[in-house]
Amino acid sequence: MKNILLIGGSYGIGLAIAQELQNGNNIFVASRTNENLSGLNVTYIPFDASTDTLDTSKLPAILDGLVYCPGSINLRPFRGLKPEAFEADLQINFISLVKVIQAVLPNLTAGEQSSIVLFSSVAASMGMPFHTSVAAAKGAIEGFAKALAAEYAPKIRVNVIAPSLTDTPLADKFLNNESKQEKSAERHPLKRFGKPEDSAQMASFLLSDKSSWISGQIFHVDGGMSTLLVNG
């Protein structure tokens, strides 16, 4: 039975991870709300990643896993993006992530080996119009993850999941009608957009002992978008 902390586990991919892991693990969910957590076997900790300092007194001395889920999808033309927009994306995606990891580092290093799972985006590896801000923030996560994995090996494993568009509340405006859903599905070689469960199952694997020889990797859970050219 592992002790796993989810930052942002009350909806979307984070909620799917909580649902995936709740049986057989001690799950701690630190998020702004707990409205979707009723009925789940988890411990809720009120926490806003953009403003709060995580209360580590509510966590066990040993953490076997950490997942950081908060993010943003800020798609706008570069010419209309002010530096403040880049700063905001960097804050929620990366700076707040750094603060959380530093806060729980003693817990992560207290056991034999722990696993950190972070989230990037297919946009960090592909040049996509209107993605300059989010791609910059997610690119920071990928570089950081590899450096952190090297620094803390073999004590902590660090891996990144880089999804394409996934059906979550954060992406609702891109999938909120049938036409948008069909166009999004068609853009992917596997002809569908992502489901929260797709990333949750990968996260579950990376947190488990089955991935004990994997660290410093970027996993593209993206329907083949980042590597397969089938629509050209």
mmCIF file of C-alpha atoms in Angstrom:
data_model
loop_
_atom_site.group_PDB
_atom_site.id
_atom_site.type_symbol
_atom_site.label_atom_id
_atom_site.label_comp_id
_atom_site.label_asym_id
_atom_site.label_seq_id
_atom_site.Cartn_x
_atom_site.Cartn_y
_atom_site.Cartn_z
ATOM 1 C CA MET A 1 0.000 0.000 0.000
ATOM 2 C CA LYS A 2 1.537 3.291 -1.146
ATOM 3 C CA ASN A 3 1.058 6.828 0.163
ATOM 4 C CA ILE A 4 0.355 9.036 -2.845
ATOM 5 C CA LEU A 5 -0.283 12.779 -2.966
ATOM 6 C CA LEU A 6 -2.304 14.231 -5.827
ATOM 7 C CA ILE A 7 -2.140 17.981 -6.322
ATOM 8 C CA GLY A 8 -5.368 18.869 -8.103
ATOM 9 C CA GLY A 9 -7.345 15.650 -7.928
ATOM 10 C CA SER A 10 -10.937 16.814 -7.810
ATOM 11 C CA TYR A 11 -11.731 16.844 -11.545
ATOM 12 C CA GLY A 12 -10.388 15.868 -14.956
ATOM 13 C CA ILE A 13 -7.254 13.764 -15.132
ATOM 14 C CA GLY A 14 -6.527 14.222 -11.419
ATOM 15 C CA LEU A 15 -9.919 12.816 -10.458
ATOM 16 C CA ALA A 16 -9.445 9.900 -12.839
ATOM 17 C CA ILE A 17 -6.098 9.156 -11.152
ATOM 18 C CA ALA A 18 -7.738 9.248 -7.709
ATOM 19 C CA GLN A 19 -10.398 6.837 -8.923
ATOM 20 C CA GLU A 20 -7.759 4.575 -10.473
ATOM 21 C CA LEU A 21 -5.596 4.417 -7.348
ATOM 22 C CA GLN A 22 -8.035 4.632 -4.441
ATOM 23 C CA ASN A 23 -8.235 0.880 -3.877
ATOM 24 C CA GLY A 24 -5.076 -0.469 -2.292
ATOM 25 C CA ASN A 25 -3.371 2.886 -1.703
ATOM 26 C CA ASN A 26 -3.538 5.788 0.737
ATOM 27 C CA ILE A 27 -4.498 8.717 -1.496
ATOM 28 C CA PHE A 28 -4.215 12.346 -0.387
ATOM 29 C CA VAL A 29 -5.888 14.903 -2.649
ATOM 30 C CA ALA A 30 -4.822 18.538 -2.256
ATOM 31 C CA SER A 31 -7.098 20.730 -4.364
ATOM 32 C CA ARG A 32 -9.332 23.771 -4.298
ATOM 33 C CA THR A 33 -12.565 21.782 -4.092
ATOM 34 C CA ASN A 34 -13.736 18.349 -3.024
ATOM 35 C CA GLU A 35 -17.099 18.364 -4.793
ATOM 36 C CA ASN A 36 -16.326 15.261 -6.874
ATOM 37 C CA LEU A 37 -14.520 13.310 -4.180
ATOM 38 C CA SER A 38 -17.529 12.076 -2.209
ATOM 39 C CA GLY A 39 -17.617 8.306 -2.154
ATOM 40 C CA LEU A 40 -13.906 7.996 -2.915
ATOM 41 C CA ASN A 41 -11.500 6.519 -0.393
ATOM 42 C CA VAL A 42 -9.207 9.552 -0.229
ATOM 43 C CA THR A 43 -8.056 12.134 2.305
ATOM 44 C CA TYR A 44 -8.862 15.684 1.207
ATOM 45 C CA ILE A 45 -6.568 18.653 1.924
ATOM 46 C CA PRO A 46 -7.836 22.130 0.943
ATOM 47 C CA PHE A 47 -5.164 23.693 -1.266
ATOM 48 C CA ASP A 48 -4.955 26.242 -4.073
ATOM 49 C CA ALA A 49 -1.707 25.674 -5.946
ATOM 50 C CA SER A 50 -1.614 29.263 -7.218
ATOM 51 C CA THR A 51 -1.832 30.933 -3.790
ATOM 52 C CA ASP A 52 -1.451 28.507 -0.868
ATOM 53 C CA THR A 53 1.437 26.901 0.954
ATOM 54 C CA LEU A 54 0.871 23.170 1.274
ATOM 55 C CA ASP A 55 0.179 22.000 4.845
ATOM 56 C CA THR A 56 2.540 19.035 5.070
ATOM 57 C CA SER A 57 1.468 18.252 8.638
ATOM 58 C CA LYS A 58 -1.519 16.431 7.165
ATOM 59 C CA LEU A 59 0.721 14.084 5.175
ATOM 60 C CA PRO A 60 2.425 10.864 6.261
ATOM 61 C CA ALA A 61 6.155 10.927 6.964
ATOM 62 C CA ILE A 62 6.812 8.816 3.870
ATOM 63 C CA LEU A 63 5.364 9.653 0.464
ATOM 64 C CA ASP A 64 5.721 6.990 -2.206
ATOM 65 C CA GLY A 65 4.258 9.097 -4.987
ATOM 66 C CA LEU A 66 3.449 12.666 -6.021
ATOM 67 C CA VAL A 67 1.362 13.787 -8.994
ATOM 68 C CA TYR A 68 1.040 17.463 -9.926
ATOM 69 C CA CYS A 69 -2.020 18.085 -12.125
ATOM 70 C CA PRO A 70 -2.809 21.852 -12.181
ATOM 71 C CA GLY A 71 -2.279 23.464 -15.548
ATOM 72 C CA SER A 72 -3.670 25.821 -18.152
ATOM 73 C CA ILE A 73 -4.711 25.958 -21.795
ATOM 74 C CA ASN A 74 -4.156 29.546 -22.851
ATOM 75 C CA LEU A 75 -4.338 29.528 -26.650
ATOM 76 C CA ARG A 76 -3.978 32.978 -28.192
ATOM 77 C CA PRO A 77 -1.952 34.625 -30.974
ATOM 78 C CA PHE A 78 1.516 35.568 -29.789
ATOM 79 C CA ARG A 79 1.139 39.201 -30.878
ATOM 80 C CA GLY A 80 -1.740 39.634 -28.416
ATOM 81 C CA LEU A 81 -0.077 37.938 -25.452
ATOM 82 C CA LYS A 82 1.379 40.212 -22.823
ATOM 83 C CA PRO A 83 4.325 39.069 -20.684
ATOM 84 C CA GLU A 84 1.891 38.773 -17.783
ATOM 85 C CA ALA A 85 0.125 35.920 -19.605
ATOM 86 C CA PHE A 86 3.390 34.021 -19.897
ATOM 87 C CA GLU A 87 4.094 34.665 -16.228
ATOM 88 C CA ALA A 88 0.648 33.380 -15.219
ATOM 89 C CA ASP A 89 1.048 30.166 -17.226
ATOM 90 C CA LEU A 90 4.542 29.645 -15.870
ATOM 91 C CA GLN A 91 3.291 30.227 -12.310
ATOM 92 C CA ILE A 92 0.520 27.625 -12.259
ATOM 93 C CA ASN A 93 2.260 25.049 -14.443
ATOM 94 C CA PHE A 94 5.823 25.270 -13.161
ATOM 95 C CA ILE A 95 6.628 27.621 -10.264
ATOM 96 C CA SER A 96 3.827 26.259 -8.060
ATOM 97 C CA LEU A 97 4.979 22.747 -8.962
ATOM 98 C CA VAL A 98 8.499 23.573 -7.752
ATOM 99 C CA LYS A 99 7.140 24.902 -4.458
ATOM 100 C CA VAL A 100 5.116 21.734 -3.865
ATOM 101 C CA ILE A 101 8.027 19.416 -4.590
ATOM 102 C CA GLN A 102 10.335 21.384 -2.299
ATOM 103 C CA ALA A 103 7.708 21.271 0.460
ATOM 104 C CA VAL A 104 7.344 17.477 0.349
ATOM 105 C CA LEU A 105 10.929 16.579 -0.557
ATOM 106 C CA PRO A 106 11.654 15.213 2.946
ATOM 107 C CA ASN A 107 8.609 12.920 2.620
ATOM 108 C CA LEU A 108 9.654 11.772 -0.856
ATOM 109 C CA THR A 109 13.177 10.917 0.244
ATOM 110 C CA ALA A 110 12.169 9.218 3.499
ATOM 111 C CA GLY A 111 11.302 5.893 1.861
ATOM 112 C CA GLU A 112 13.239 3.459 -0.293
ATOM 113 C CA GLN A 113 12.197 4.985 -3.640
ATOM 114 C CA SER A 114 9.424 7.393 -4.598
ATOM 115 C CA SER A 115 7.895 8.416 -7.922
ATOM 116 C CA ILE A 116 6.959 11.879 -9.164
ATOM 117 C CA VAL A 117 4.601 12.203 -12.127
ATOM 118 C CA LEU A 118 4.259 15.561 -13.872
ATOM 119 C CA PHE A 119 2.172 16.727 -16.829
ATOM 120 C CA SER A 120 3.374 18.427 -19.974
ATOM 121 C CA SER A 121 1.595 18.722 -23.332
ATOM 122 C CA VAL A 122 2.014 17.525 -26.892
ATOM 123 C CA ALA A 123 2.547 21.231 -27.658
ATOM 124 C CA ALA A 124 5.929 21.165 -25.924
ATOM 125 C CA SER A 125 7.375 18.897 -28.611
ATOM 126 C CA MET A 126 5.356 20.034 -31.651
ATOM 127 C CA GLY A 127 5.234 23.522 -33.091
ATOM 128 C CA MET A 128 1.545 24.441 -32.855
ATOM 129 C CA PRO A 129 0.076 27.882 -33.607
ATOM 130 C CA PHE A 130 -1.255 29.914 -30.648
ATOM 131 C CA HIS A 131 0.519 27.670 -28.109
ATOM 132 C CA THR A 132 3.570 29.857 -27.334
ATOM 133 C CA SER A 133 2.684 30.483 -23.691
ATOM 134 C CA VAL A 134 1.558 27.012 -22.677
ATOM 135 C CA ALA A 135 4.335 25.363 -24.715
ATOM 136 C CA ALA A 136 6.925 27.483 -22.903
ATOM 137 C CA ALA A 137 5.536 26.532 -19.493
ATOM 138 C CA LYS A 138 5.253 22.837 -20.335
ATOM 139 C CA GLY A 139 8.713 22.845 -21.904
ATOM 140 C CA ALA A 140 10.052 24.107 -18.586
ATOM 141 C CA ILE A 141 8.472 21.112 -16.872
ATOM 142 C CA GLU A 142 10.114 18.629 -19.248
ATOM 143 C CA GLY A 143 13.588 20.091 -18.790
ATOM 144 C CA PHE A 144 13.130 20.359 -15.041
ATOM 145 C CA ALA A 145 11.920 16.771 -14.740
ATOM 146 C CA LYS A 146 14.997 15.334 -16.441
ATOM 147 C CA ALA A 147 17.365 17.411 -14.307
ATOM 148 C CA LEU A 148 15.523 16.514 -11.097
ATOM 149 C CA ALA A 149 15.487 12.831 -12.048
ATOM 150 C CA ALA A 150 19.248 12.914 -12.530
ATOM 151 C CA GLU A 151 19.880 14.759 -9.273
ATOM 152 C CA TYR A 152 17.780 12.452 -7.106
ATOM 153 C CA ALA A 153 18.421 9.082 -8.751
ATOM 154 C CA PRO A 154 17.993 6.427 -7.481
ATOM 155 C CA LYS A 155 15.991 7.815 -4.532
ATOM 156 C CA ILE A 156 13.282 9.535 -6.590
ATOM 157 C CA ARG A 157 12.041 8.645 -10.057
ATOM 158 C CA VAL A 158 10.632 11.545 -12.102
ATOM 159 C CA ASN A 159 8.601 11.104 -15.284
ATOM 160 C CA VAL A 160 6.310 13.260 -17.394
ATOM 161 C CA ILE A 161 3.069 12.518 -19.215
ATOM 162 C CA ALA A 162 2.469 14.701 -22.284
ATOM 163 C CA PRO A 163 -1.145 14.322 -23.438
ATOM 164 C CA SER A 164 -2.878 15.786 -26.433
ATOM 165 C CA LEU A 165 -6.316 17.386 -26.062
ATOM 166 C CA THR A 166 -8.217 15.493 -23.364
ATOM 167 C CA ASP A 167 -11.893 15.672 -22.438
ATOM 168 C CA THR A 168 -11.652 17.548 -19.138
ATOM 169 C CA PRO A 169 -13.328 20.702 -17.758
ATOM 170 C CA LEU A 170 -10.159 22.634 -18.644
ATOM 171 C CA ALA A 171 -10.619 21.725 -22.315
ATOM 172 C CA ASP A 172 -14.395 22.113 -22.428
ATOM 173 C CA LYS A 173 -14.411 25.110 -24.777
ATOM 174 C CA PHE A 174 -12.519 23.040 -27.358
ATOM 175 C CA LEU A 175 -14.881 20.047 -27.151
ATOM 176 C CA ASN A 176 -18.236 21.547 -26.211
ATOM 177 C CA ASN A 177 -20.127 20.548 -29.356
ATOM 178 C CA GLU A 178 -20.234 17.657 -31.790
ATOM 179 C CA SER A 179 -18.471 19.524 -34.586
ATOM 180 C CA LYS A 180 -15.479 20.400 -32.399
ATOM 181 C CA GLN A 181 -15.301 16.836 -31.117
ATOM 182 C CA GLU A 182 -15.293 15.401 -34.636
ATOM 183 C CA LYS A 183 -12.574 17.800 -35.811
ATOM 184 C CA SER A 184 -10.432 17.056 -32.777
ATOM 185 C CA ALA A 185 -10.802 13.314 -33.200
ATOM 186 C CA GLU A 186 -9.870 13.566 -36.872
ATOM 187 C CA ARG A 187 -6.625 15.412 -36.089
ATOM 188 C CA HIS A 188 -5.322 12.414 -34.144
ATOM 189 C CA PRO A 189 -3.941 9.331 -35.925
ATOM 190 C CA LEU A 190 -5.975 7.102 -33.586
ATOM 191 C CA LYS A 191 -9.098 9.109 -34.521
ATOM 192 C CA ARG A 192 -10.278 10.158 -31.112
ATOM 193 C CA PHE A 193 -9.381 12.796 -28.528
ATOM 194 C CA GLY A 194 -8.114 11.834 -25.121
ATOM 195 C CA LYS A 195 -10.059 10.591 -22.126
ATOM 196 C CA PRO A 196 -8.927 11.284 -18.554
ATOM 197 C CA GLU A 197 -8.551 7.544 -18.066
ATOM 198 C CA ASP A 198 -5.854 7.397 -20.771
ATOM 199 C CA SER A 199 -3.491 9.558 -18.734
ATOM 200 C CA ALA A 200 -4.678 8.134 -15.401
ATOM 201 C CA GLN A 201 -3.677 4.620 -16.406
ATOM 202 C CA MET A 202 -0.222 5.813 -17.458
ATOM 203 C CA ALA A 203 0.147 7.701 -14.168
ATOM 204 C CA SER A 204 -0.867 4.587 -12.260
ATOM 205 C CA PHE A 205 1.842 2.614 -14.044
ATOM 206 C CA LEU A 206 4.513 5.246 -13.372
ATOM 207 C CA LEU A 207 3.615 5.307 -9.671
ATOM 208 C CA SER A 208 3.764 1.532 -9.372
ATOM 209 C CA ASP A 209 6.676 -0.815 -8.851
ATOM 210 C CA LYS A 210 6.141 -2.040 -12.420
ATOM 211 C CA SER A 211 7.966 1.104 -13.602
ATOM 212 C CA SER A 212 10.794 0.903 -11.037
ATOM 213 C CA TRP A 213 13.476 1.036 -13.780
ATOM 214 C CA ILE A 214 12.008 4.074 -15.557
ATOM 215 C CA SER A 215 12.991 7.676 -14.812
ATOM 216 C CA GLY A 216 13.592 10.935 -16.666
ATOM 217 C CA GLN A 217 11.188 10.033 -19.472
ATOM 218 C CA ILE A 218 8.485 11.935 -21.372
ATOM 219 C CA PHE A 219 5.515 9.735 -22.259
ATOM 220 C CA HIS A 220 3.362 10.998 -25.125
ATOM 221 C CA VAL A 221 -0.175 9.853 -24.405
ATOM 222 C CA ASP A 222 -1.505 11.688 -27.431
ATOM 223 C CA GLY A 223 -3.218 9.335 -29.864
ATOM 224 C CA GLY A 224 -0.070 9.230 -31.977
ATOM 225 C CA MET A 225 -0.160 12.948 -32.748
ATOM 226 C CA SER A 226 3.450 13.752 -31.859
ATOM 227 C CA THR A 227 5.048 10.977 -33.932
ATOM 228 C CA LEU A 228 2.662 9.718 -36.615
ATOM 229 C CA LEU A 229 1.924 11.550 -39.844
ATOM 230 C CA VAL A 230 -1.103 9.825 -41.352
ATOM 231 C CA ASN A 231 -3.183 12.743 -42.589
ATOM 232 C CA GLY A 232 -0.597 14.286 -44.925
#
